[in-house]
Amino acid sequence: MQRILITGAASGLGKGLAETWAKRLGKQAKICIADVNDERGQEVVSQLQGQVADVLYVHCDITSESDISELANILQTRWGGVDTVVNNAGVATGGSLLGESIEQWQWVMDINVLGMVRVSQRFLPMFRKQGSGRFINIASQAGITPVPCMGSYNAAKAAVVGLSETWYLEFKPQNIDVHVVCPSFFKTNLDESMRTSEPTARMMMDRMFDKATMTTEQVAAYILDAVEKQQFLIVTHPEGRLAYRLKKFLSRPRYLATMAKKTGGMVKRMLAEHQERKGE
Ligand SMILES: NC(=O)c1ccc[n+]([C@@H]2O[C@H](COP(=O)([O-])OP(=O)(O)OC[C@H]3O[C@@H](n4cnc5c(N)ncnc54)[C@H](O)[C@@H]3O)[C@@H](O)[C@H]2O)c1
């Protein structure tokens, strides 16, 4: 039996992972959908009911330690523990350095980084007591090969990659696994949460969603296969793996020159937007 908790599973990737696990494990899975979107969360539960051994929705805001504590207590009582925690809940931000307020930085860090820290702090003792457990942390391609005008999001996801590597080393001797996932863009409801003061940043995200080369289902299936193979760093998209390889194997000046050439147009558009606004 796999007892699985997925944060942010009312939508997008979290929901996709729940569906894929349900298909693959059937009655060998118990799944908890934790989210702040109660309506969507309940919909996922209705959809999975009957397919798995148990499925439940728990309202849990990962910025709230009391919500997380309540969630852990519910799962301890109902299932006697948890085998897999997917730290998936997240939001999006965009903008240039001058376009992102400190409030926007604090908001994304509080959810995308500290949210994961809070959840992991609460579930690690449970894993320790059990003598086993697994964290799957959802970062992003943005955390390993950043592009301009996404400073706070890139920094948050780079922090998730760094944290995951730290925890891999820290938890390994305790028989607790850590995986970190870096997807490029795929179409979800992430744009609903996006905060930005710059229309170009939003346009960029819409365009990336339109150009997405993988569906949510494909991303979820890739992740589960890679976890099965015990991969630590999971880069889901082929173009993401290529970019990561370029960064690893090209000299740093050459890699940066290539990226600057590729992304220069976007930066110029952003600058023009600033000029226009100043002229208003
Ligand atoms: N969609 C992409 O292109 C993409 C690419 C790389 C990484 N990611 C990452 O994948 C993860 C899932 O995003 P998605 O694309 O499925 O977006 P989504 O918006 O469809 O799903 C995110 C879910 O997180 C929930 N959530 C937001 N704040 C929360 C909080 N404080 N507490 C609990 N739940 C909260 C939302 O209600 C939502 O259901 C995020 O960490 C995101 O950064 C997404």
Coordinates of C-alpha atoms and ligand atoms in Angstrom, one line a residue:
M1 CA 0.0 0.0 0.0
Q2 CA 1.3 3.5 -0.9
R3 CA -0.1 6.3 1.3
I4 CA 0.4 9.5 -0.7
L5 CA 0.0 13.1 0.3
I6 CA 0.0 15.7 -2.5
T7 CA -0.1 19.4 -1.7
G8 CA -1.8 21.7 -4.3
A9 CA -3.5 18.6 -5.8
A10 CA -6.8 20.3 -6.6
S11 CA -5.4 21.3 -10.0
G12 CA -2.7 21.0 -12.6
L13 CA 0.3 18.8 -11.9
G14 CA -0.8 17.7 -8.4
K15 CA -4.1 16.5 -9.8
G16 CA -2.3 14.8 -12.7
L17 CA 0.0 12.9 -10.3
A18 CA -3.0 11.8 -8.3
E19 CA -4.8 10.5 -11.4
T20 CA -1.6 8.8 -12.7
W21 CA -1.0 7.1 -9.3
A22 CA -4.6 6.0 -9.2
K23 CA -4.4 4.5 -12.6
R24 CA -1.1 2.7 -11.8
L25 CA -1.7 1.5 -8.3
G26 CA -5.5 1.3 -8.1
K27 CA -6.5 -0.2 -4.7
Q28 CA -2.9 -0.3 -3.7
A29 CA -3.0 3.5 -3.2
K30 CA -4.4 5.9 -0.6
I31 CA -4.3 9.5 -1.7
C32 CA -4.8 12.8 0.1
I33 CA -5.5 15.9 -1.8
A34 CA -4.4 19.0 0.2
D35 CA -5.1 22.4 -1.2
V36 CA -6.7 25.8 -0.5
N37 CA -9.2 25.4 -3.4
D38 CA -11.9 23.4 -1.7
E39 CA -14.2 23.1 -4.7
R40 CA -11.6 21.8 -7.0
G41 CA -10.2 19.6 -4.3
Q42 CA -13.5 17.9 -3.7
E43 CA -14.0 17.4 -7.5
V44 CA -10.7 15.5 -7.6
V45 CA -11.9 13.3 -4.7
S46 CA -15.2 12.6 -6.5
Q47 CA -13.3 11.6 -9.6
L48 CA -10.9 9.2 -7.8
Q49 CA -13.4 7.7 -5.5
G50 CA -13.7 3.9 -6.1
Q51 CA -10.5 3.8 -8.1
V52 CA -8.1 3.8 -5.0
A53 CA -8.3 2.3 -1.5
D54 CA -8.9 5.7 0.0
V55 CA -9.1 9.3 -1.2
L56 CA -9.7 12.4 0.9
Y57 CA -9.5 16.2 0.6
V58 CA -8.1 18.3 3.4
H59 CA -8.1 22.1 3.3
C60 CA -4.4 23.0 3.9
D61 CA -2.7 26.3 3.3
I62 CA 1.0 25.6 3.3
T63 CA 1.7 29.0 4.7
S64 CA -0.2 28.0 7.9
E65 CA 1.6 25.8 10.4
S66 CA -1.6 24.9 12.2
D67 CA -3.2 23.8 8.9
I68 CA -0.2 21.5 8.2
S69 CA -0.2 20.1 11.7
E70 CA -4.0 19.4 11.5
L71 CA -3.3 17.6 8.1
A72 CA -0.6 15.5 9.6
N73 CA -2.8 14.5 12.6
I74 CA -5.7 13.5 10.2
L75 CA -3.4 11.3 8.1
Q76 CA -1.7 9.7 11.2
T77 CA -5.1 8.8 12.6
R78 CA -6.7 7.7 9.4
W79 CA -3.8 5.9 7.7
G80 CA -1.3 5.4 10.5
G81 CA 1.3 7.3 8.6
V82 CA 2.3 8.5 5.1
D83 CA 4.8 7.0 2.6
T84 CA 5.1 9.8 0.0
V85 CA 4.8 13.5 0.4
V86 CA 4.7 15.5 -2.8
N87 CA 5.6 19.1 -2.1
N88 CA 3.8 20.5 -5.2
A89 CA 1.7 23.5 -4.2
G90 CA 3.0 26.6 -5.8
V91 CA 2.2 30.0 -7.4
A92 CA 3.8 32.0 -10.2
T93 CA 5.4 35.4 -10.3
G94 CA 7.0 37.4 -13.1
G95 CA 8.7 40.7 -13.8
S96 CA 12.0 42.5 -14.1
L97 CA 14.0 43.5 -11.0
L98 CA 12.3 47.0 -11.0
G99 CA 8.9 45.5 -11.7
E100 CA 8.7 43.1 -8.8
S101 CA 7.8 44.5 -5.4
I102 CA 9.3 43.2 -2.1
E103 CA 5.7 42.1 -1.2
Q104 CA 5.6 40.0 -4.4
W105 CA 9.0 38.4 -3.5
Q106 CA 7.8 37.7 0.0
W107 CA 4.6 36.1 -1.2
V108 CA 6.2 33.7 -3.6
M109 CA 9.0 32.8 -1.2
D110 CA 6.5 32.1 1.6
I111 CA 4.5 29.7 -0.6
N112 CA 7.0 28.1 -2.9
V113 CA 10.0 27.8 -0.5
L114 CA 8.8 28.2 3.1
G115 CA 5.6 26.2 2.4
M116 CA 7.7 23.3 1.4
V117 CA 10.0 23.7 4.5
R118 CA 6.9 23.8 6.8
V119 CA 5.3 20.7 5.3
S120 CA 8.6 18.8 5.3
Q121 CA 9.4 19.8 8.9
R122 CA 6.1 18.4 10.0
F123 CA 6.3 15.1 8.1
L124 CA 10.0 14.3 8.6
P125 CA 9.4 13.1 12.2
M126 CA 6.6 10.8 10.9
F127 CA 9.0 9.3 8.3
R128 CA 11.7 8.9 10.9
K129 CA 9.4 7.0 13.2
Q130 CA 8.3 4.7 10.4
G131 CA 12.0 4.2 9.3
S132 CA 11.1 5.2 5.7
G133 CA 9.5 7.8 3.5
R134 CA 9.9 9.9 0.4
F135 CA 9.7 13.6 -0.5
I136 CA 9.1 14.6 -4.1
N137 CA 9.7 18.3 -4.4
I138 CA 8.4 20.2 -7.4
A139 CA 10.8 22.8 -8.5
S140 CA 11.1 24.0 -12.1
Q141 CA 13.4 24.3 -15.1
A142 CA 13.5 27.9 -13.9
G143 CA 15.5 26.7 -10.9
I144 CA 18.3 25.2 -13.1
T145 CA 18.4 27.2 -16.3
P146 CA 16.8 30.6 -15.5
V147 CA 15.6 33.1 -18.1
P148 CA 15.3 36.9 -17.4
C149 CA 12.3 38.7 -16.0
M150 CA 11.3 36.0 -13.7
G151 CA 13.6 36.8 -10.8
S152 CA 11.6 35.9 -7.7
Y153 CA 10.2 32.7 -9.3
N154 CA 13.6 31.6 -10.5
A155 CA 15.2 32.3 -7.2
A156 CA 12.4 30.4 -5.3
K157 CA 12.8 27.4 -7.6
A158 CA 16.6 27.5 -7.4
A159 CA 16.1 27.4 -3.6
V160 CA 13.9 24.3 -3.9
V161 CA 16.7 22.6 -5.9
G162 CA 19.3 23.6 -3.3
L163 CA 17.1 22.5 -0.4
S164 CA 16.3 19.2 -2.1
E165 CA 20.0 18.4 -2.6
T166 CA 20.7 19.3 1.1
W167 CA 17.8 17.1 2.3
Y168 CA 18.9 14.2 0.0
L169 CA 22.3 14.2 1.8
E170 CA 20.7 14.9 5.2
F171 CA 18.0 12.2 5.0
K172 CA 19.9 9.5 3.1
P173 CA 21.3 7.9 6.3
Q174 CA 17.8 7.8 7.7
N175 CA 16.4 5.8 4.8
I176 CA 14.3 8.7 3.6
D177 CA 14.4 9.5 -0.1
V178 CA 14.3 13.0 -1.8
H179 CA 13.6 13.7 -5.5
V180 CA 13.4 17.1 -7.1
V181 CA 11.5 17.7 -10.3
C182 CA 12.2 20.4 -12.9
P183 CA 9.6 20.7 -15.5
S184 CA 9.5 23.4 -18.3
F185 CA 6.1 24.9 -19.1
F186 CA 3.0 22.8 -19.5
K187 CA -0.6 24.1 -19.4
T188 CA -2.3 24.2 -16.0
N189 CA -4.1 26.8 -14.0
L190 CA -0.8 28.3 -12.8
D191 CA -1.6 31.5 -14.8
E192 CA -4.6 32.1 -12.4
S193 CA -2.2 32.6 -9.5
M194 CA 0.4 34.7 -11.4
R195 CA 1.3 38.0 -9.9
T196 CA 3.1 40.6 -12.0
S197 CA 2.9 44.3 -12.7
E198 CA 4.3 43.9 -16.2
P199 CA 2.1 42.8 -19.1
T200 CA 5.1 41.5 -21.0
A201 CA 5.7 39.0 -18.2
R202 CA 2.1 37.7 -18.4
M203 CA 2.3 37.6 -22.2
M204 CA 5.5 35.6 -21.9
M205 CA 3.8 33.0 -19.7
D206 CA 0.7 32.7 -22.0
R207 CA 3.1 32.2 -24.9
M208 CA 5.1 29.5 -23.1
F209 CA 1.8 27.7 -22.2
D210 CA 0.8 27.8 -25.8
K211 CA 4.1 26.4 -26.9
A212 CA 4.2 23.7 -24.3
T213 CA 5.6 20.4 -25.7
M214 CA 4.2 18.2 -23.0
T215 CA 0.7 17.7 -21.4
T216 CA 0.2 17.5 -17.6
E217 CA -0.5 13.8 -18.0
Q218 CA 2.8 13.2 -19.8
V219 CA 4.7 15.3 -17.2
A220 CA 3.1 13.3 -14.3
A221 CA 3.9 9.9 -16.0
Y222 CA 7.5 11.0 -16.6
I223 CA 7.9 11.9 -13.0
L224 CA 6.5 8.6 -11.7
D225 CA 8.7 6.6 -14.0
A226 CA 11.8 8.6 -12.9
V227 CA 10.9 8.2 -9.2
E228 CA 10.6 4.5 -9.8
K229 CA 14.1 4.5 -11.3
Q230 CA 15.4 6.4 -8.2
Q231 CA 16.4 9.5 -10.1
F232 CA 17.2 12.4 -7.9
L233 CA 17.0 15.3 -10.4
I234 CA 14.1 14.8 -12.7
V235 CA 14.1 17.1 -15.7
T236 CA 10.9 16.2 -17.5
H237 CA 11.0 18.0 -20.9
P238 CA 13.4 17.1 -23.7
E239 CA 14.2 20.8 -24.4
G240 CA 14.9 21.3 -20.6
R241 CA 17.3 18.4 -20.6
L242 CA 19.1 19.9 -23.6
A243 CA 19.4 23.3 -21.9
Y244 CA 20.7 21.7 -18.7
R245 CA 23.3 19.7 -20.7
L246 CA 24.4 22.9 -22.6
K247 CA 24.9 24.6 -19.2
K248 CA 26.9 21.7 -17.9
F249 CA 29.1 21.1 -20.9
L250 CA 29.6 24.5 -22.6
S251 CA 32.0 27.0 -21.0
R252 CA 30.1 29.4 -18.8
P253 CA 30.8 32.5 -21.0
R254 CA 29.6 30.6 -24.1
Y255 CA 26.5 29.3 -22.4
L256 CA 25.6 32.8 -21.1
A257 CA 26.2 34.3 -24.5
T258 CA 23.8 31.7 -26.1
M259 CA 21.1 32.4 -23.5
A260 CA 21.5 36.2 -23.8
K261 CA 21.0 36.0 -27.5
K262 CA 17.9 33.8 -27.1
T263 CA 16.3 36.0 -24.5
G264 CA 17.5 39.5 -25.5
G265 CA 14.3 40.3 -27.5
M266 CA 12.2 39.7 -24.4
V267 CA 14.3 41.9 -22.2
K268 CA 14.1 44.7 -24.8
R269 CA 10.3 44.4 -24.9
M270 CA 10.3 44.7 -21.1
L271 CA 12.5 47.8 -21.2
A272 CA 10.3 49.4 -23.9
E273 CA 7.3 48.8 -21.7
H274 CA 9.0 50.6 -18.8
Q275 CA 9.8 53.6 -21.1
E276 CA 6.2 53.7 -22.3
R277 CA 4.9 53.7 -18.7
K278 CA 7.4 56.5 -17.7
G279 CA 6.1 58.6 -20.7
E280 CA 2.5 58.3 -19.6
Ligands
LIG1 N1 2.7 24.6 -15.1 C1 4.0 24.8 -15.4 O1 4.3 25.2 -16.5 C2 5.0 24.5 -14.3 C3 6.3 24.4 -14.7 C4 7.3 24.1 -13.7 C5 6.9 24.0 -12.4 N2 5.6 24.1 -12.1 C6 5.3 23.9 -10.6 O2 4.4 22.9 -10.5 C7 3.6 23.0 -9.3 C8 2.1 22.9 -9.5 O3 1.7 24.0 -10.3 P1 0.6 23.8 -11.5 O4 1.3 24.3 -12.8 O5 0.0 22.5 -11.4 O6 -0.3 25.0 -11.1 P2 -1.9 25.1 -10.6 O7 -2.2 26.5 -10.3 O8 -2.7 24.4 -11.6 O9 -1.8 24.2 -9.3 C9 -1.3 24.7 -8.1 C10 -2.1 24.3 -6.9 O10 -1.5 24.8 -5.7 C11 -2.5 25.3 -4.9 N3 -2.0 26.3 -4.0 C12 -1.5 27.6 -4.2 N4 -1.1 28.2 -3.1 C13 -1.3 27.3 -2.1 C14 -1.1 27.3 -0.7 N5 -0.7 28.4 0.0 N6 -1.4 26.2 0.0 C15 -1.9 25.0 -0.6 N7 -2.1 25.0 -1.9 C16 -1.9 26.1 -2.6 C17 -3.5 26.0 -5.9 O11 -4.8 26.2 -5.3 C18 -3.5 25.0 -7.0 O12 -4.5 24.0 -6.8 C19 4.0 24.4 -8.7 O13 5.0 24.3 -7.7 C20 4.7 25.1 -10.0 O14 5.6 26.1 -9.6 C21 4.7 24.3 -13.0

